[in-house]
PDB file of C-alpha atoms in Angstrom:
ATOM      1  CA  GLU A   9      27.057   3.307  22.201  1.00 66.00           C
ATOM      2  CA  GLY A  10      24.536   0.547  22.927  1.00 67.00           C
ATOM      3  CA  PHE A  11      23.307  -2.258  20.698  1.00 61.00           C
ATOM      4  CA  LEU A  12      20.606  -0.126  19.024  1.00 68.00           C
ATOM      5  CA  ARG A  13      23.259   2.389  18.060  1.00 84.00           C
ATOM      6  CA  SER A  14      25.828  -0.085  16.794  1.00 90.00           C
ATOM      7  CA  ASP A  15      26.927   0.140  13.179  1.00 90.00           C
ATOM      8  CA  ARG A  16      25.050  -3.093  12.407  1.00 92.00           C
ATOM      9  CA  SER A  17      21.762  -1.763  13.836  1.00 92.00           C
ATOM     10  CA  LEU A  18      22.170   1.583  12.099  1.00 93.00           C
ATOM     11  CA  ILE A  19      22.845  -0.151   8.763  1.00 94.00           C
ATOM     12  CA  GLN A  20      19.663  -2.209   9.212  1.00 93.00           C
ATOM     13  CA  THR A  21      17.596   0.873  10.037  1.00 91.00           C
ATOM     14  CA  ILE A  22      19.052   2.911   7.184  1.00 92.00           C
ATOM     15  CA  GLY A  23      18.525  -0.049   4.839  1.00 90.00           C
ATOM     16  CA  ARG A  24      14.869  -0.251   5.832  1.00 89.00           C
ATOM     17  CA  ALA A  25      14.419   3.401   4.848  1.00 87.00           C
ATOM     18  CA  ALA A  26      16.314   2.821   1.597  1.00 83.00           C
ATOM     19  CA  ARG A  27      13.762   0.193   0.512  1.00 82.00           C
ATOM     20  CA  ASN A  28      11.266   2.993  -0.019  1.00 80.00           C
ATOM     21  CA  LEU A  29      11.533   4.868  -3.300  1.00 77.00           C
ATOM     22  CA  ASN A  30      12.116   8.259  -1.679  1.00 79.00           C
ATOM     23  CA  GLY A  31      13.165   6.906   1.718  1.00 82.00           C
ATOM     24  CA  ARG A  32      15.579   8.854   3.879  1.00 86.00           C
ATOM     25  CA  ALA A  33      17.270   8.120   7.180  1.00 89.00           C
ATOM     26  CA  ILE A  34      17.964  11.141   9.362  1.00 90.00           C
ATOM     27  CA  LEU A  35      20.423  10.551  12.180  1.00 89.00           C
ATOM     28  CA  TYR A  36      20.169  12.941  15.135  1.00 88.00           C
ATOM     29  CA  ALA A  37      23.132  13.196  17.481  1.00 88.00           C
ATOM     30  CA  ASP A  38      25.301  15.678  19.338  1.00 90.00           C
ATOM     31  CA  ARG A  39      28.344  14.208  17.628  1.00 91.00           C
ATOM     32  CA  ILE A  40      29.046  11.651  14.915  1.00 91.00           C
ATOM     33  CA  THR A  41      30.055   8.391  16.593  1.00 92.00           C
ATOM     34  CA  GLY A  42      32.288   5.706  15.153  1.00 93.00           C
ATOM     35  CA  SER A  43      29.254   3.514  14.541  1.00 93.00           C
ATOM     36  CA  MET A  44      27.553   6.308  12.638  1.00 94.00           C
ATOM     37  CA  GLU A  45      30.638   6.879  10.486  1.00 95.00           C
ATOM     38  CA  ARG A  46      30.917   3.161   9.687  1.00 95.00           C
ATOM     39  CA  ALA A  47      27.172   2.871   8.949  1.00 94.00           C
ATOM     40  CA  ILE A  48      27.197   5.947   6.702  1.00 94.00           C
ATOM     41  CA  GLY A  49      30.323   4.681   4.924  1.00 96.00           C
ATOM     42  CA  GLU A  50      28.805   1.235   4.364  1.00 95.00           C
ATOM     43  CA  THR A  51      25.542   2.769   3.150  1.00 93.00           C
ATOM     44  CA  GLU A  52      27.405   4.967   0.660  1.00 94.00           C
ATOM     45  CA  ARG A  53      29.410   1.966  -0.561  1.00 96.00           C
ATOM     46  CA  ARG A  54      26.233  -0.063  -1.086  1.00 94.00           C
ATOM     47  CA  ARG A  55      24.479   2.859  -2.773  1.00 92.00           C
ATOM     48  CA  GLU A  56      27.369   3.315  -5.239  1.00 95.00           C
ATOM     49  CA  LYS A  57      27.359  -0.415  -5.975  1.00 96.00           C
ATOM     50  CA  GLN A  58      23.580  -0.396  -6.558  1.00 93.00           C
ATOM     51  CA  ILE A  59      23.722   2.667  -8.812  1.00 94.00           C
ATOM     52  CA  ALA A  60      26.501   1.079 -10.891  1.00 97.00           C
ATOM     53  CA  PHE A  61      24.496  -2.150 -11.214  1.00 97.00           C
ATOM     54  CA  ASN A  62      21.355  -0.224 -12.218  1.00 95.00           C
ATOM     55  CA  LEU A  63      23.235   1.774 -14.862  1.00 96.00           C
ATOM     56  CA  GLU A  64      24.918  -1.337 -16.239  1.00 96.00           C
ATOM     57  CA  HIS A  65      21.598  -3.172 -16.582  1.00 95.00           C
ATOM     58  CA  GLY A  66      19.400  -0.206 -17.564  1.00 95.00           C
ATOM     59  CA  ILE A  67      17.272  -0.373 -14.418  1.00 92.00           C
ATOM     60  CA  THR A  68      15.301   2.642 -13.221  1.00 90.00           C
ATOM     61  CA  PRO A  69      14.080   2.281  -9.630  1.00 84.00           C
ATOM     62  CA  LYS A  70      10.327   2.647  -9.243  1.00 82.00           C
ATOM     63  CA  GLY A  71       7.786   1.894  -6.564  1.00 76.00           C
ATOM     64  CA  VAL A  72       5.677  -1.235  -6.358  1.00 73.00           C
ATOM     65  CA  PHE A  73       1.940  -0.639  -6.429  1.00 70.00           C
ATOM     66  CA  LYS A  74      -0.334  -3.478  -5.349  1.00 66.00           C
ATOM     67  CA  ASP A  75      -4.041  -3.728  -4.759  1.00 66.00           C
ATOM     68  CA  VAL A  76      -5.188  -4.609  -1.265  1.00 61.00           C
ATOM     69  CA  ALA A  77      -6.267  -8.032  -2.581  1.00 62.00           C
ATOM     70  CA  ASP A  78      -2.717  -8.740  -3.792  1.00 60.00           C
ATOM     71  CA  ILE A  79      -1.238  -7.811  -0.425  1.00 55.00           C
ATOM     72  CA  MET A  80      -3.783  -9.838   1.544  1.00 56.00           C
ATOM     73  CA  GLU A  81      -3.322 -12.862  -0.706  1.00 56.00           C
ATOM     74  CA  GLY A  82       0.246 -13.240   0.516  1.00 54.00           C
ATOM     75  CA  ALA A  83      -0.921 -13.147   4.134  1.00 52.00           C
ATOM     76  CA  THR A  84      -3.419 -16.015   3.922  1.00 50.00           C
ATOM     77  CA  VAL A  85      -3.149 -19.759   3.913  1.00 50.00           C
ATOM     78  CA  PRO A  86      -3.499 -21.075   0.345  1.00 50.00           C
ATOM     79  CA  GLY A  87      -7.056 -22.198  -0.376  1.00 51.00           C
ATOM     80  CA  SER A  88      -8.471 -21.010   2.939  1.00 49.00           C
ATOM     81  CA  ARG A  89     -10.400 -18.050   1.506  1.00 50.00           C
ATOM     82  CA  SER A  90     -10.767 -18.946  -2.148  1.00 48.00           C
ATOM     83  CA  LYS A  91     -14.576 -19.219  -1.952  1.00 50.00           C
ATOM     84  CA  LYS A  92     -14.760 -15.834  -0.285  1.00 51.00           C
ATOM     85  CA  ARG A  93     -12.577 -14.234  -2.979  1.00 52.00           C
ATOM     86  CA  LYS A  94     -14.760 -15.696  -5.728  1.00 52.00           C
ATOM     87  CA  GLY A  95     -17.787 -14.275  -3.951  1.00 52.00           C
ATOM     88  CA  MET A  96     -16.153 -10.857  -3.736  1.00 56.00           C
ATOM     89  CA  ALA A  97     -15.319 -10.919  -7.448  1.00 56.00           C
ATOM     90  CA  LYS A  98     -18.894 -11.872  -8.250  1.00 54.00           C
ATOM     91  CA  ALA A  99     -20.220  -9.078  -6.034  1.00 56.00           C
ATOM     92  CA  ALA A 100     -17.884  -6.598  -7.737  1.00 55.00           C
ATOM     93  CA  GLU A 101     -19.220  -7.647 -11.152  1.00 56.00           C
ATOM     94  CA  GLU A 102     -22.802  -7.238  -9.947  1.00 56.00           C
ATOM     95  CA  ASN A 103     -21.944  -3.818  -8.492  1.00 57.00           C
ATOM     96  CA  ALA A 104     -20.425  -2.736 -11.809  1.00 56.00           C
ATOM     97  CA  ARG A 105     -23.560  -3.752 -13.687  1.00 54.00           C
ATOM     98  CA  TYR A 106     -25.787  -2.030 -11.133  1.00 57.00           C
ATOM     99  CA  GLU A 107     -23.711   1.181 -11.214  1.00 58.00           C
ATOM    100  CA  ASN A 108     -24.181   1.450 -14.984  1.00 60.00           C
ATOM    101  CA  GLU A 109     -27.958   1.425 -14.520  1.00 67.00           C
ATOM    102  CA  LEU A 110     -27.907   4.480 -12.235  1.00 68.00           C
ATOM    103  CA  ARG A 111     -29.071   7.543 -14.119  1.00 74.00           C
ATOM    104  CA  SER A 112     -30.333  10.332 -11.869  1.00 83.00           C
ATOM    105  CA  PRO A 113     -28.454  12.082  -9.046  1.00 86.00           C
ATOM    106  CA  SER A 114     -31.061  10.844  -6.556  1.00 87.00           C
ATOM    107  CA  GLU A 115     -30.437   7.219  -7.609  1.00 88.00           C
ATOM    108  CA  ILE A 116     -26.693   7.746  -7.281  1.00 88.00           C
ATOM    109  CA  ASN A 117     -27.081   9.343  -3.818  1.00 90.00           C
ATOM    110  CA  LYS A 118     -29.295   6.479  -2.694  1.00 91.00           C
ATOM    111  CA  ARG A 119     -26.724   3.950  -3.898  1.00 90.00           C
ATOM    112  CA  ILE A 120     -23.935   5.858  -2.120  1.00 91.00           C
ATOM    113  CA  ARG A 121     -25.873   5.651   1.164  1.00 92.00           C
ATOM    114  CA  GLN A 122     -26.432   1.901   0.663  1.00 93.00           C
ATOM    115  CA  LEU A 123     -22.758   1.301  -0.051  1.00 93.00           C
ATOM    116  CA  GLU A 124     -21.692   3.410   2.937  1.00 93.00           C
ATOM    117  CA  GLU A 125     -23.858   1.287   5.224  1.00 93.00           C
ATOM    118  CA  LYS A 126     -22.318  -1.876   3.753  1.00 92.00           C
ATOM    119  CA  MET A 127     -18.818  -0.410   4.044  1.00 91.00           C
ATOM    120  CA  TYR A 128     -19.249   0.460   7.734  1.00 91.00           C
ATOM    121  CA  GLN A 129     -20.712  -2.974   8.465  1.00 91.00           C
ATOM    122  CA  LEU A 130     -17.802  -4.654   6.689  1.00 90.00           C
ATOM    123  CA  ALA A 131     -15.351  -2.543   8.707  1.00 88.00           C
ATOM    124  CA  ARG A 132     -17.121  -3.527  11.948  1.00 88.00           C
ATOM    125  CA  ASP A 133     -16.810  -7.166  10.857  1.00 86.00           C
ATOM    126  CA  LEU A 134     -13.076  -6.576  10.237  1.00 87.00           C
ATOM    127  CA  GLU A 135     -13.512  -7.226   6.510  1.00 85.00           C
ATOM    128  CA  PHE A 136     -11.222  -4.365   5.567  1.00 88.00           C
ATOM    129  CA  GLU A 137     -10.485  -5.569   2.050  1.00 88.00           C
ATOM    130  CA  ALA A 138     -14.159  -5.638   1.114  1.00 88.00           C
ATOM    131  CA  ALA A 139     -14.726  -2.337   2.945  1.00 90.00           C
ATOM    132  CA  ALA A 140     -11.948  -0.787   0.860  1.00 90.00           C
ATOM    133  CA  GLN A 141     -13.677  -2.004  -2.300  1.00 91.00           C
ATOM    134  CA  MET A 142     -16.903  -0.365  -1.132  1.00 91.00           C
ATOM    135  CA  ARG A 143     -14.994   2.852  -0.412  1.00 92.00           C
ATOM    136  CA  ASP A 144     -13.596   2.808  -3.950  1.00 91.00           C
ATOM    137  CA  GLU A 145     -17.073   2.222  -5.398  1.00 91.00           C
ATOM    138  CA  ILE A 146     -18.400   5.155  -3.369  1.00 91.00           C
ATOM    139  CA  GLY A 147     -15.591   7.344  -4.702  1.00 91.00           C
ATOM    140  CA  LYS A 148     -16.448   6.424  -8.290  1.00 89.00           C
ATOM    141  CA  LEU A 149     -20.109   7.196  -7.694  1.00 90.00           C
ATOM    142  CA  ARG A 150     -19.262  10.571  -6.146  1.00 89.00           C
ATOM    143  CA  GLU A 151     -17.179  11.392  -9.217  1.00 88.00           C
ATOM    144  CA  ARG A 152     -20.151  10.470 -11.427  1.00 85.00           C
ATOM    145  CA  LEU A 153     -22.365  12.656  -9.273  1.00 84.00           C
ATOM    146  CA  LEU A 154     -20.077  15.643  -9.860  1.00 84.00           C
ATOM    147  CA  ALA A 155     -20.100  14.986 -13.599  1.00 78.00           C
ATOM    148  CA  VAL A 156     -23.923  14.944 -13.770  1.00 69.00           C
TER     149      VAL A 156
END
């Protein structure tokens, strides 16, 4: 059956899919092998155990939603980018103040073009977190433009 098709490997793969809220593992084969039977059996056993635990403790499974900044924070060395993060927060505050001053559609369009240029430059500089913030700002401005 091969090591990638062993019951242990299948359980790991199926478990990876199960970590997603609506995750599914679809096994394609001409016939159900012994490893598949054992992996499916073990998965069912674990699922039943998890459901019983959730019911007993009143837990309802739900997805985890994090901002890009939260995800990136876990991937950096502590303290290595703290100045940069403070600068980004300050820039976001300034952007928020500036956005409130925009009144006419032409001002909003002009600001969208400015932010798009910044966003593309940030993406070229591999500053994806800041580029994502710019993208979100642009989206908010476009919504305001539709409301005007």
